[in-house]
Amino acid sequence: MFKKVKALCLREVKYKESDKVLTLLSSEEGRITVTARGAMKTNCIFASAARSPVYAEYTLNRTGDHWYIKEAETIEQFSGLSGSFEAYSLACYFCELLEEVADSDYPGPDMLRLGLNALYALSEGLFPMEQIKAVFELKLASLAGFEPEVGACCICGEENPETPALSLEGGILHCVSCPPGTGGKSEVLSPAVLSVIRRSFDADLKRIFSFRIPSEELERLSRVAENYLLAQLERGFGTLDYYHSVAKAPAHTIKK
């Protein structure tokens, strides 16, 4: 049985001496695990598509319960990521998040589009990295079913609180002066950050990263988005820890 899928390679793991096991994200099939036989060999015709993060069209062959790559044609390599450890480490974090929340064998077109748009914006340096990261985390939380209730304060009903706060575990908006009635920590927002959070859930995926926000507010937005998503997923990510360590270090470039 053969089929063709356009998919984003989220992860590559060496298998045996010359093979790889890939985790792919496609629009029609969701998350798929495939084996790339001979991907480590220098003469492998699809080696460039058997790595993360790459978007490619894969021709797959099924034997029993396993899928194997027969052919692959690279569509987008996100080559701009190779110039920065910070950008590349953030891309790895995006891929790990997508792998965590995407369903196996279930359509995920919006997750794939979000991932591709975020990686492209990151690769091309279209927006500040913190901006791309924060919006990606917020929108992914929404697509994964963790969108918080931010239309109004859950206690008094005020749509635009003077000092809003977001309950990380409860996923609800409340005024600082209105206790949310849920356990756990709340992050204090600002009207500007609240506006961006609301926009992240409603904006078209093509324009989702395009907005202006002062640098001090961007730092707050980045912290809130990250802490909210991690609280909802109830876990941490090694790729995120590495990104933070690289982001704090002096600027580096990856030698080609």
PDB file of C-alpha atoms in Angstrom:
ATOM      1  CA  MET A   1       0.000   0.000   0.000  1.00  0.00           C
ATOM      2  CA  PHE A   2       1.408   3.377  -1.056  1.00  0.00           C
ATOM      3  CA  LYS A   3       0.344   6.917  -0.250  1.00  0.00           C
ATOM      4  CA  LYS A   4       1.731  10.441  -0.655  1.00  0.00           C
ATOM      5  CA  VAL A   5       1.642  12.975   2.165  1.00  0.00           C
ATOM      6  CA  LYS A   6       2.980  16.480   2.551  1.00  0.00           C
ATOM      7  CA  ALA A   7       4.325  16.639   6.068  1.00  0.00           C
ATOM      8  CA  LEU A   8       6.582  18.477   8.473  1.00  0.00           C
ATOM      9  CA  CYS A   9       9.321  16.326  10.004  1.00  0.00           C
ATOM     10  CA  LEU A  10       9.148  16.960  13.751  1.00  0.00           C
ATOM     11  CA  ARG A  11      11.744  14.521  14.998  1.00  0.00           C
ATOM     12  CA  GLU A  12      14.458  12.189  13.732  1.00  0.00           C
ATOM     13  CA  VAL A  13      15.953   9.326  15.719  1.00  0.00           C
ATOM     14  CA  LYS A  14      18.823   7.135  14.560  1.00  0.00           C
ATOM     15  CA  TYR A  15      17.777   3.497  14.210  1.00  0.00           C
ATOM     16  CA  LYS A  16      20.207   0.641  13.687  1.00  0.00           C
ATOM     17  CA  GLU A  17      23.313   1.585  11.700  1.00  0.00           C
ATOM     18  CA  SER A  18      21.953   3.596   8.795  1.00  0.00           C
ATOM     19  CA  ASP A  19      18.209   4.066   9.332  1.00  0.00           C
ATOM     20  CA  LYS A  20      16.123   6.756  10.996  1.00  0.00           C
ATOM     21  CA  VAL A  21      12.695   6.780  12.596  1.00  0.00           C
ATOM     22  CA  LEU A  22      10.857  10.013  11.789  1.00  0.00           C
ATOM     23  CA  THR A  23       7.859  11.649  13.394  1.00  0.00           C
ATOM     24  CA  LEU A  24       5.857  13.523  10.764  1.00  0.00           C
ATOM     25  CA  LEU A  25       2.925  15.930  10.996  1.00  0.00           C
ATOM     26  CA  SER A  26       0.595  15.994   8.003  1.00  0.00           C
ATOM     27  CA  SER A  27      -2.655  17.769   7.312  1.00  0.00           C
ATOM     28  CA  GLU A  28      -4.658  14.635   6.511  1.00  0.00           C
ATOM     29  CA  GLU A  29      -3.055  12.035   8.778  1.00  0.00           C
ATOM     30  CA  GLY A  30      -1.986  14.026  11.822  1.00  0.00           C
ATOM     31  CA  ARG A  31       1.074  12.608  13.542  1.00  0.00           C
ATOM     32  CA  ILE A  32       2.721   9.667  11.765  1.00  0.00           C
ATOM     33  CA  THR A  33       5.752   7.551  12.642  1.00  0.00           C
ATOM     34  CA  VAL A  34       7.731   6.287   9.634  1.00  0.00           C
ATOM     35  CA  THR A  35      11.028   4.508   9.050  1.00  0.00           C
ATOM     36  CA  ALA A  36      13.567   6.007   6.664  1.00  0.00           C
ATOM     37  CA  ARG A  37      15.736   3.107   5.591  1.00  0.00           C
ATOM     38  CA  GLY A  38      19.283   4.064   4.650  1.00  0.00           C
ATOM     39  CA  ALA A  39      18.739   7.743   5.580  1.00  0.00           C
ATOM     40  CA  MET A  40      22.174   7.879   7.217  1.00  0.00           C
ATOM     41  CA  LYS A  41      23.966   6.719   4.075  1.00  0.00           C
ATOM     42  CA  THR A  42      25.727   9.331   1.926  1.00  0.00           C
ATOM     43  CA  ASN A  43      23.999   8.105  -1.242  1.00  0.00           C
ATOM     44  CA  CYS A  44      20.458   8.210   0.177  1.00  0.00           C
ATOM     45  CA  ILE A  45      18.267  10.047  -2.345  1.00  0.00           C
ATOM     46  CA  PHE A  46      15.874  11.382   0.308  1.00  0.00           C
ATOM     47  CA  ALA A  47      18.401  12.205   3.048  1.00  0.00           C
ATOM     48  CA  SER A  48      17.608  15.938   2.948  1.00  0.00           C
ATOM     49  CA  ALA A  49      13.940  15.198   3.719  1.00  0.00           C
ATOM     50  CA  ALA A  50      14.761  12.779   6.546  1.00  0.00           C
ATOM     51  CA  ARG A  51      15.640  15.421   9.101  1.00  0.00           C
ATOM     52  CA  SER A  52      13.942  17.971  11.319  1.00  0.00           C
ATOM     53  CA  PRO A  53      12.637  20.545  10.710  1.00  0.00           C
ATOM     54  CA  VAL A  54      11.911  19.999   7.012  1.00  0.00           C
ATOM     55  CA  TYR A  55       8.649  20.149   5.072  1.00  0.00           C
ATOM     56  CA  ALA A  56       8.491  17.610   2.261  1.00  0.00           C
ATOM     57  CA  GLU A  57       6.260  15.388   0.177  1.00  0.00           C
ATOM     58  CA  TYR A  58       6.768  11.781   1.223  1.00  0.00           C
ATOM     59  CA  THR A  59       5.796   8.659  -0.693  1.00  0.00           C
ATOM     60  CA  LEU A  60       5.162   6.009   1.936  1.00  0.00           C
ATOM     61  CA  ASN A  61       4.948   2.252   1.665  1.00  0.00           C
ATOM     62  CA  ARG A  62       3.103   0.260   4.311  1.00  0.00           C
ATOM     63  CA  THR A  63       4.274  -3.186   5.365  1.00  0.00           C
ATOM     64  CA  GLY A  64       2.206  -4.712   8.131  1.00  0.00           C
ATOM     65  CA  ASP A  65       1.679  -2.015  10.772  1.00  0.00           C
ATOM     66  CA  HIS A  66       4.677   0.091   9.729  1.00  0.00           C
ATOM     67  CA  TRP A  67       5.195   2.893   7.209  1.00  0.00           C
ATOM     68  CA  TYR A  68       8.457   3.233   5.292  1.00  0.00           C
ATOM     69  CA  ILE A  69       9.688   6.071   3.086  1.00  0.00           C
ATOM     70  CA  LYS A  70       9.972   5.052  -0.551  1.00  0.00           C
ATOM     71  CA  GLU A  71      10.636   8.536  -1.974  1.00  0.00           C
ATOM     72  CA  ALA A  72      10.662  12.101  -0.709  1.00  0.00           C
ATOM     73  CA  GLU A  73      10.899  15.551  -2.262  1.00  0.00           C
ATOM     74  CA  THR A  74      11.880  18.498  -0.082  1.00  0.00           C
ATOM     75  CA  ILE A  75       9.539  21.510  -0.232  1.00  0.00           C
ATOM     76  CA  GLU A  76      10.977  23.814   2.449  1.00  0.00           C
ATOM     77  CA  GLN A  77      14.191  23.435   4.458  1.00  0.00           C
ATOM     78  CA  PHE A  78      13.883  26.620   6.557  1.00  0.00           C
ATOM     79  CA  SER A  79      17.516  27.324   5.732  1.00  0.00           C
ATOM     80  CA  GLY A  80      17.558  30.566   7.722  1.00  0.00           C
ATOM     81  CA  LEU A  81      17.511  28.546  10.943  1.00  0.00           C
ATOM     82  CA  SER A  82      21.042  27.339  10.266  1.00  0.00           C
ATOM     83  CA  GLY A  83      22.457  30.783  10.959  1.00  0.00           C
ATOM     84  CA  SER A  84      21.477  31.027  14.624  1.00  0.00           C
ATOM     85  CA  PHE A  85      21.612  28.633  17.584  1.00  0.00           C
ATOM     86  CA  GLU A  86      18.783  30.605  19.186  1.00  0.00           C
ATOM     87  CA  ALA A  87      16.472  30.334  16.174  1.00  0.00           C
ATOM     88  CA  TYR A  88      17.290  26.656  15.644  1.00  0.00           C
ATOM     89  CA  SER A  89      16.732  25.757  19.309  1.00  0.00           C
ATOM     90  CA  LEU A  90      13.392  27.579  19.266  1.00  0.00           C
ATOM     91  CA  ALA A  91      12.395  25.666  16.120  1.00  0.00           C
ATOM     92  CA  CYS A  92      13.208  22.401  17.927  1.00  0.00           C
ATOM     93  CA  TYR A  93      10.945  23.499  20.788  1.00  0.00           C
ATOM     94  CA  PHE A  94       8.122  24.210  18.349  1.00  0.00           C
ATOM     95  CA  CYS A  95       8.520  20.734  16.849  1.00  0.00           C
ATOM     96  CA  GLU A  96       8.529  19.067  20.268  1.00  0.00           C
ATOM     97  CA  LEU A  97       5.348  20.925  21.208  1.00  0.00           C
ATOM     98  CA  LEU A  98       3.630  19.873  17.991  1.00  0.00           C
ATOM     99  CA  GLU A  99       4.620  16.267  18.576  1.00  0.00           C
ATOM    100  CA  GLU A 100       3.237  16.471  22.108  1.00  0.00           C
ATOM    101  CA  VAL A 101      -0.222  17.789  21.222  1.00  0.00           C
ATOM    102  CA  ALA A 102      -0.893  16.460  17.690  1.00  0.00           C
ATOM    103  CA  ASP A 103      -3.128  13.413  17.448  1.00  0.00           C
ATOM    104  CA  SER A 104      -1.952  10.239  15.771  1.00  0.00           C
ATOM    105  CA  ASP A 105      -3.821   9.314  12.571  1.00  0.00           C
ATOM    106  CA  TYR A 106      -6.206  12.276  12.958  1.00  0.00           C
ATOM    107  CA  PRO A 107      -6.329  15.331  10.652  1.00  0.00           C
ATOM    108  CA  GLY A 108      -4.451  18.364  11.932  1.00  0.00           C
ATOM    109  CA  PRO A 109      -4.432  20.994   9.152  1.00  0.00           C
ATOM    110  CA  ASP A 110      -4.415  24.039  11.448  1.00  0.00           C
ATOM    111  CA  MET A 111      -1.611  22.674  13.607  1.00  0.00           C
ATOM    112  CA  LEU A 112       0.449  22.004  10.509  1.00  0.00           C
ATOM    113  CA  ARG A 113      -0.222  25.496   9.123  1.00  0.00           C
ATOM    114  CA  LEU A 114       0.675  27.078  12.456  1.00  0.00           C
ATOM    115  CA  GLY A 115       3.909  25.104  12.602  1.00  0.00           C
ATOM    116  CA  LEU A 116       4.897  25.943   9.039  1.00  0.00           C
ATOM    117  CA  ASN A 117       4.078  29.640   9.429  1.00  0.00           C
ATOM    118  CA  ALA A 118       5.992  29.874  12.708  1.00  0.00           C
ATOM    119  CA  LEU A 119       9.069  28.106  11.325  1.00  0.00           C
ATOM    120  CA  TYR A 120       9.038  30.239   8.188  1.00  0.00           C
ATOM    121  CA  ALA A 121       8.714  33.479  10.178  1.00  0.00           C
ATOM    122  CA  LEU A 122      11.529  32.307  12.437  1.00  0.00           C
ATOM    123  CA  SER A 123      13.742  31.235   9.534  1.00  0.00           C
ATOM    124  CA  GLU A 124      13.247  34.517   7.672  1.00  0.00           C
ATOM    125  CA  GLY A 125      13.508  36.720  10.770  1.00  0.00           C
ATOM    126  CA  LEU A 126      10.166  38.345  10.004  1.00  0.00           C
ATOM    127  CA  PHE A 127       9.321  39.178  13.619  1.00  0.00           C
ATOM    128  CA  PRO A 128      11.090  39.135  16.994  1.00  0.00           C
ATOM    129  CA  MET A 129      11.674  35.591  18.236  1.00  0.00           C
ATOM    130  CA  GLU A 130       9.851  36.220  21.521  1.00  0.00           C
ATOM    131  CA  GLN A 131       6.837  37.435  19.553  1.00  0.00           C
ATOM    132  CA  ILE A 132       6.752  34.337  17.335  1.00  0.00           C
ATOM    133  CA  LYS A 133       7.238  32.070  20.350  1.00  0.00           C
ATOM    134  CA  ALA A 134       4.479  33.653  22.453  1.00  0.00           C
ATOM    135  CA  VAL A 135       1.864  33.632  19.706  1.00  0.00           C
ATOM    136  CA  PHE A 136       2.778  30.081  18.687  1.00  0.00           C
ATOM    137  CA  GLU A 137       2.312  28.882  22.278  1.00  0.00           C
ATOM    138  CA  LEU A 138      -1.014  30.671  22.681  1.00  0.00           C
ATOM    139  CA  LYS A 139      -2.480  29.507  19.378  1.00  0.00           C
ATOM    140  CA  LEU A 140      -1.249  25.959  19.890  1.00  0.00           C
ATOM    141  CA  ALA A 141      -2.898  25.905  23.314  1.00  0.00           C
ATOM    142  CA  SER A 142      -6.131  26.939  21.616  1.00  0.00           C
ATOM    143  CA  LEU A 143      -5.856  24.278  18.890  1.00  0.00           C
ATOM    144  CA  ALA A 144      -5.097  21.630  21.508  1.00  0.00           C
ATOM    145  CA  GLY A 145      -8.268  22.482  23.435  1.00  0.00           C
ATOM    146  CA  PHE A 146      -6.712  24.633  26.163  1.00  0.00           C
ATOM    147  CA  GLU A 147      -7.910  28.085  25.100  1.00  0.00           C
ATOM    148  CA  PRO A 148      -8.537  30.185  28.220  1.00  0.00           C
ATOM    149  CA  GLU A 149     -11.702  32.188  28.828  1.00  0.00           C
ATOM    150  CA  VAL A 150     -10.465  35.748  28.302  1.00  0.00           C
ATOM    151  CA  GLY A 151     -13.623  37.533  27.141  1.00  0.00           C
ATOM    152  CA  ALA A 152     -14.276  39.102  30.540  1.00  0.00           C
ATOM    153  CA  CYS A 153     -13.483  38.769  34.234  1.00  0.00           C
ATOM    154  CA  CYS A 154     -15.002  35.486  35.375  1.00  0.00           C
ATOM    155  CA  ILE A 155     -16.105  37.087  38.667  1.00  0.00           C
ATOM    156  CA  CYS A 156     -17.433  40.592  37.960  1.00  0.00           C
ATOM    157  CA  GLY A 157     -17.913  40.376  34.193  1.00  0.00           C
ATOM    158  CA  GLU A 158     -15.746  43.376  33.338  1.00  0.00           C
ATOM    159  CA  GLU A 159     -14.627  42.982  29.706  1.00  0.00           C
ATOM    160  CA  ASN A 160     -11.624  45.279  30.000  1.00  0.00           C
ATOM    161  CA  PRO A 161     -10.235  45.059  33.544  1.00  0.00           C
ATOM    162  CA  GLU A 162      -7.904  47.856  34.594  1.00  0.00           C
ATOM    163  CA  THR A 163      -5.457  45.244  35.924  1.00  0.00           C
ATOM    164  CA  PRO A 164      -6.283  41.853  34.396  1.00  0.00           C
ATOM    165  CA  ALA A 165      -4.788  38.528  35.447  1.00  0.00           C
ATOM    166  CA  LEU A 166      -4.834  35.041  33.929  1.00  0.00           C
ATOM    167  CA  SER A 167      -5.236  31.945  36.087  1.00  0.00           C
ATOM    168  CA  LEU A 168      -2.659  29.498  34.668  1.00  0.00           C
ATOM    169  CA  GLU A 169      -4.315  26.298  35.880  1.00  0.00           C
ATOM    170  CA  GLY A 170      -7.911  27.514  35.732  1.00  0.00           C
ATOM    171  CA  GLY A 171      -7.623  29.104  32.289  1.00  0.00           C
ATOM    172  CA  ILE A 172      -9.795  32.078  33.205  1.00  0.00           C
ATOM    173  CA  LEU A 173      -9.417  35.859  33.180  1.00  0.00           C
ATOM    174  CA  HIS A 174     -10.043  37.834  36.343  1.00  0.00           C
ATOM    175  CA  CYS A 175      -9.402  41.255  37.795  1.00  0.00           C
ATOM    176  CA  VAL A 176      -6.526  41.333  40.254  1.00  0.00           C
ATOM    177  CA  SER A 177      -9.052  42.503  42.840  1.00  0.00           C
ATOM    178  CA  CYS A 178     -11.388  39.571  42.046  1.00  0.00           C
ATOM    179  CA  PRO A 179     -10.058  36.240  43.415  1.00  0.00           C
ATOM    180  CA  PRO A 180     -10.612  33.638  40.656  1.00  0.00           C
ATOM    181  CA  GLY A 181     -11.752  30.883  42.990  1.00  0.00           C
ATOM    182  CA  THR A 182      -9.242  28.404  41.561  1.00  0.00           C
ATOM    183  CA  GLY A 183      -5.958  27.144  42.924  1.00  0.00           C
ATOM    184  CA  GLY A 184      -2.537  27.802  41.481  1.00  0.00           C
ATOM    185  CA  LYS A 185      -0.770  30.887  40.220  1.00  0.00           C
ATOM    186  CA  SER A 186      -2.159  33.783  38.210  1.00  0.00           C
ATOM    187  CA  GLU A 187      -0.071  35.960  35.885  1.00  0.00           C
ATOM    188  CA  VAL A 188      -0.773  39.691  35.977  1.00  0.00           C
ATOM    189  CA  LEU A 189      -1.326  40.999  32.441  1.00  0.00           C
ATOM    190  CA  SER A 190      -1.763  44.490  31.056  1.00  0.00           C
ATOM    191  CA  PRO A 191      -4.418  45.803  28.686  1.00  0.00           C
ATOM    192  CA  ALA A 192      -1.920  45.578  25.803  1.00  0.00           C
ATOM    193  CA  VAL A 193      -0.966  41.978  26.574  1.00  0.00           C
ATOM    194  CA  LEU A 194      -4.598  40.978  27.037  1.00  0.00           C
ATOM    195  CA  SER A 195      -5.387  42.475  23.628  1.00  0.00           C
ATOM    196  CA  VAL A 196      -2.628  40.426  21.966  1.00  0.00           C
ATOM    197  CA  ILE A 197      -3.767  37.241  23.724  1.00  0.00           C
ATOM    198  CA  ARG A 198      -7.310  37.737  22.449  1.00  0.00           C
ATOM    199  CA  ARG A 199      -6.001  38.501  18.972  1.00  0.00           C
ATOM    200  CA  SER A 200      -3.873  35.343  18.945  1.00  0.00           C
ATOM    201  CA  PHE A 201      -6.980  33.195  19.236  1.00  0.00           C
ATOM    202  CA  ASP A 202      -8.993  35.026  16.561  1.00  0.00           C
ATOM    203  CA  ALA A 203      -6.494  36.181  13.920  1.00  0.00           C
ATOM    204  CA  ASP A 204      -6.024  34.411  10.606  1.00  0.00           C
ATOM    205  CA  LEU A 205      -3.029  32.080  10.711  1.00  0.00           C
ATOM    206  CA  LYS A 206      -1.350  33.966   7.849  1.00  0.00           C
ATOM    207  CA  ARG A 207      -1.286  37.215   9.837  1.00  0.00           C
ATOM    208  CA  ILE A 208      -1.176  35.861  13.360  1.00  0.00           C
ATOM    209  CA  PHE A 209       2.371  37.082  14.123  1.00  0.00           C
ATOM    210  CA  SER A 210       1.926  40.527  12.599  1.00  0.00           C
ATOM    211  CA  PHE A 211       1.403  43.122  15.314  1.00  0.00           C
ATOM    212  CA  ARG A 212       3.339  45.762  17.230  1.00  0.00           C
ATOM    213  CA  ILE A 213       3.863  45.738  20.971  1.00  0.00           C
ATOM    214  CA  PRO A 214       6.392  47.606  23.173  1.00  0.00           C
ATOM    215  CA  SER A 215       9.448  45.550  24.143  1.00  0.00           C
ATOM    216  CA  GLU A 216       8.613  45.593  27.862  1.00  0.00           C
ATOM    217  CA  GLU A 217       5.125  44.269  27.084  1.00  0.00           C
ATOM    218  CA  LEU A 218       6.556  41.638  24.738  1.00  0.00           C
ATOM    219  CA  GLU A 219       8.642  40.264  27.610  1.00  0.00           C
ATOM    220  CA  ARG A 220       5.509  39.962  29.767  1.00  0.00           C
ATOM    221  CA  LEU A 221       3.550  38.369  26.915  1.00  0.00           C
ATOM    222  CA  SER A 222       6.307  35.802  26.350  1.00  0.00           C
ATOM    223  CA  ARG A 223       6.386  34.820  30.016  1.00  0.00           C
ATOM    224  CA  VAL A 224       2.612  34.532  30.297  1.00  0.00           C
ATOM    225  CA  ALA A 225       2.217  32.450  27.118  1.00  0.00           C
ATOM    226  CA  GLU A 226       4.966  30.028  28.116  1.00  0.00           C
ATOM    227  CA  ASN A 227       3.796  29.601  31.696  1.00  0.00           C
ATOM    228  CA  TYR A 228       0.184  29.128  30.627  1.00  0.00           C
ATOM    229  CA  LEU A 229       0.963  26.414  28.080  1.00  0.00           C
ATOM    230  CA  LEU A 230       3.309  24.533  30.422  1.00  0.00           C
ATOM    231  CA  ALA A 231       0.692  24.665  33.190  1.00  0.00           C
ATOM    232  CA  GLN A 232      -1.954  23.252  30.872  1.00  0.00           C
ATOM    233  CA  LEU A 233       0.305  20.486  29.528  1.00  0.00           C
ATOM    234  CA  GLU A 234       1.605  19.767  33.042  1.00  0.00           C
ATOM    235  CA  ARG A 235       5.172  19.129  31.874  1.00  0.00           C
ATOM    236  CA  GLY A 236       8.382  20.807  30.832  1.00  0.00           C
ATOM    237  CA  PHE A 237      10.458  20.478  27.663  1.00  0.00           C
ATOM    238  CA  GLY A 238      14.177  19.929  27.313  1.00  0.00           C
ATOM    239  CA  THR A 239      14.223  21.899  24.071  1.00  0.00           C
ATOM    240  CA  LEU A 240      12.715  24.889  25.898  1.00  0.00           C
ATOM    241  CA  ASP A 241      15.367  24.696  28.602  1.00  0.00           C
ATOM    242  CA  TYR A 242      18.049  24.619  25.928  1.00  0.00           C
ATOM    243  CA  TYR A 243      16.499  27.572  24.096  1.00  0.00           C
ATOM    244  CA  HIS A 244      16.569  29.642  27.272  1.00  0.00           C
ATOM    245  CA  SER A 245      20.201  28.732  27.923  1.00  0.00           C
ATOM    246  CA  VAL A 246      21.146  29.756  24.379  1.00  0.00           C
ATOM    247  CA  ALA A 247      19.059  32.942  24.475  1.00  0.00           C
ATOM    248  CA  LYS A 248      20.873  34.094  27.616  1.00  0.00           C
ATOM    249  CA  ALA A 249      24.298  33.343  26.170  1.00  0.00           C
ATOM    250  CA  PRO A 250      26.256  35.667  23.810  1.00  0.00           C
ATOM    251  CA  ALA A 251      25.099  35.567  20.194  1.00  0.00           C
ATOM    252  CA  HIS A 252      26.294  32.532  18.233  1.00  0.00           C
ATOM    253  CA  THR A 253      26.076  31.484  14.632  1.00  0.00           C
ATOM    254  CA  ILE A 254      26.115  27.964  13.329  1.00  0.00           C
ATOM    255  CA  LYS A 255      29.069  27.210  11.109  1.00  0.00           C
ATOM    256  CA  LYS A 256      28.097  25.705   7.792  1.00  0.00           C
TER     257      LYS A 256
END
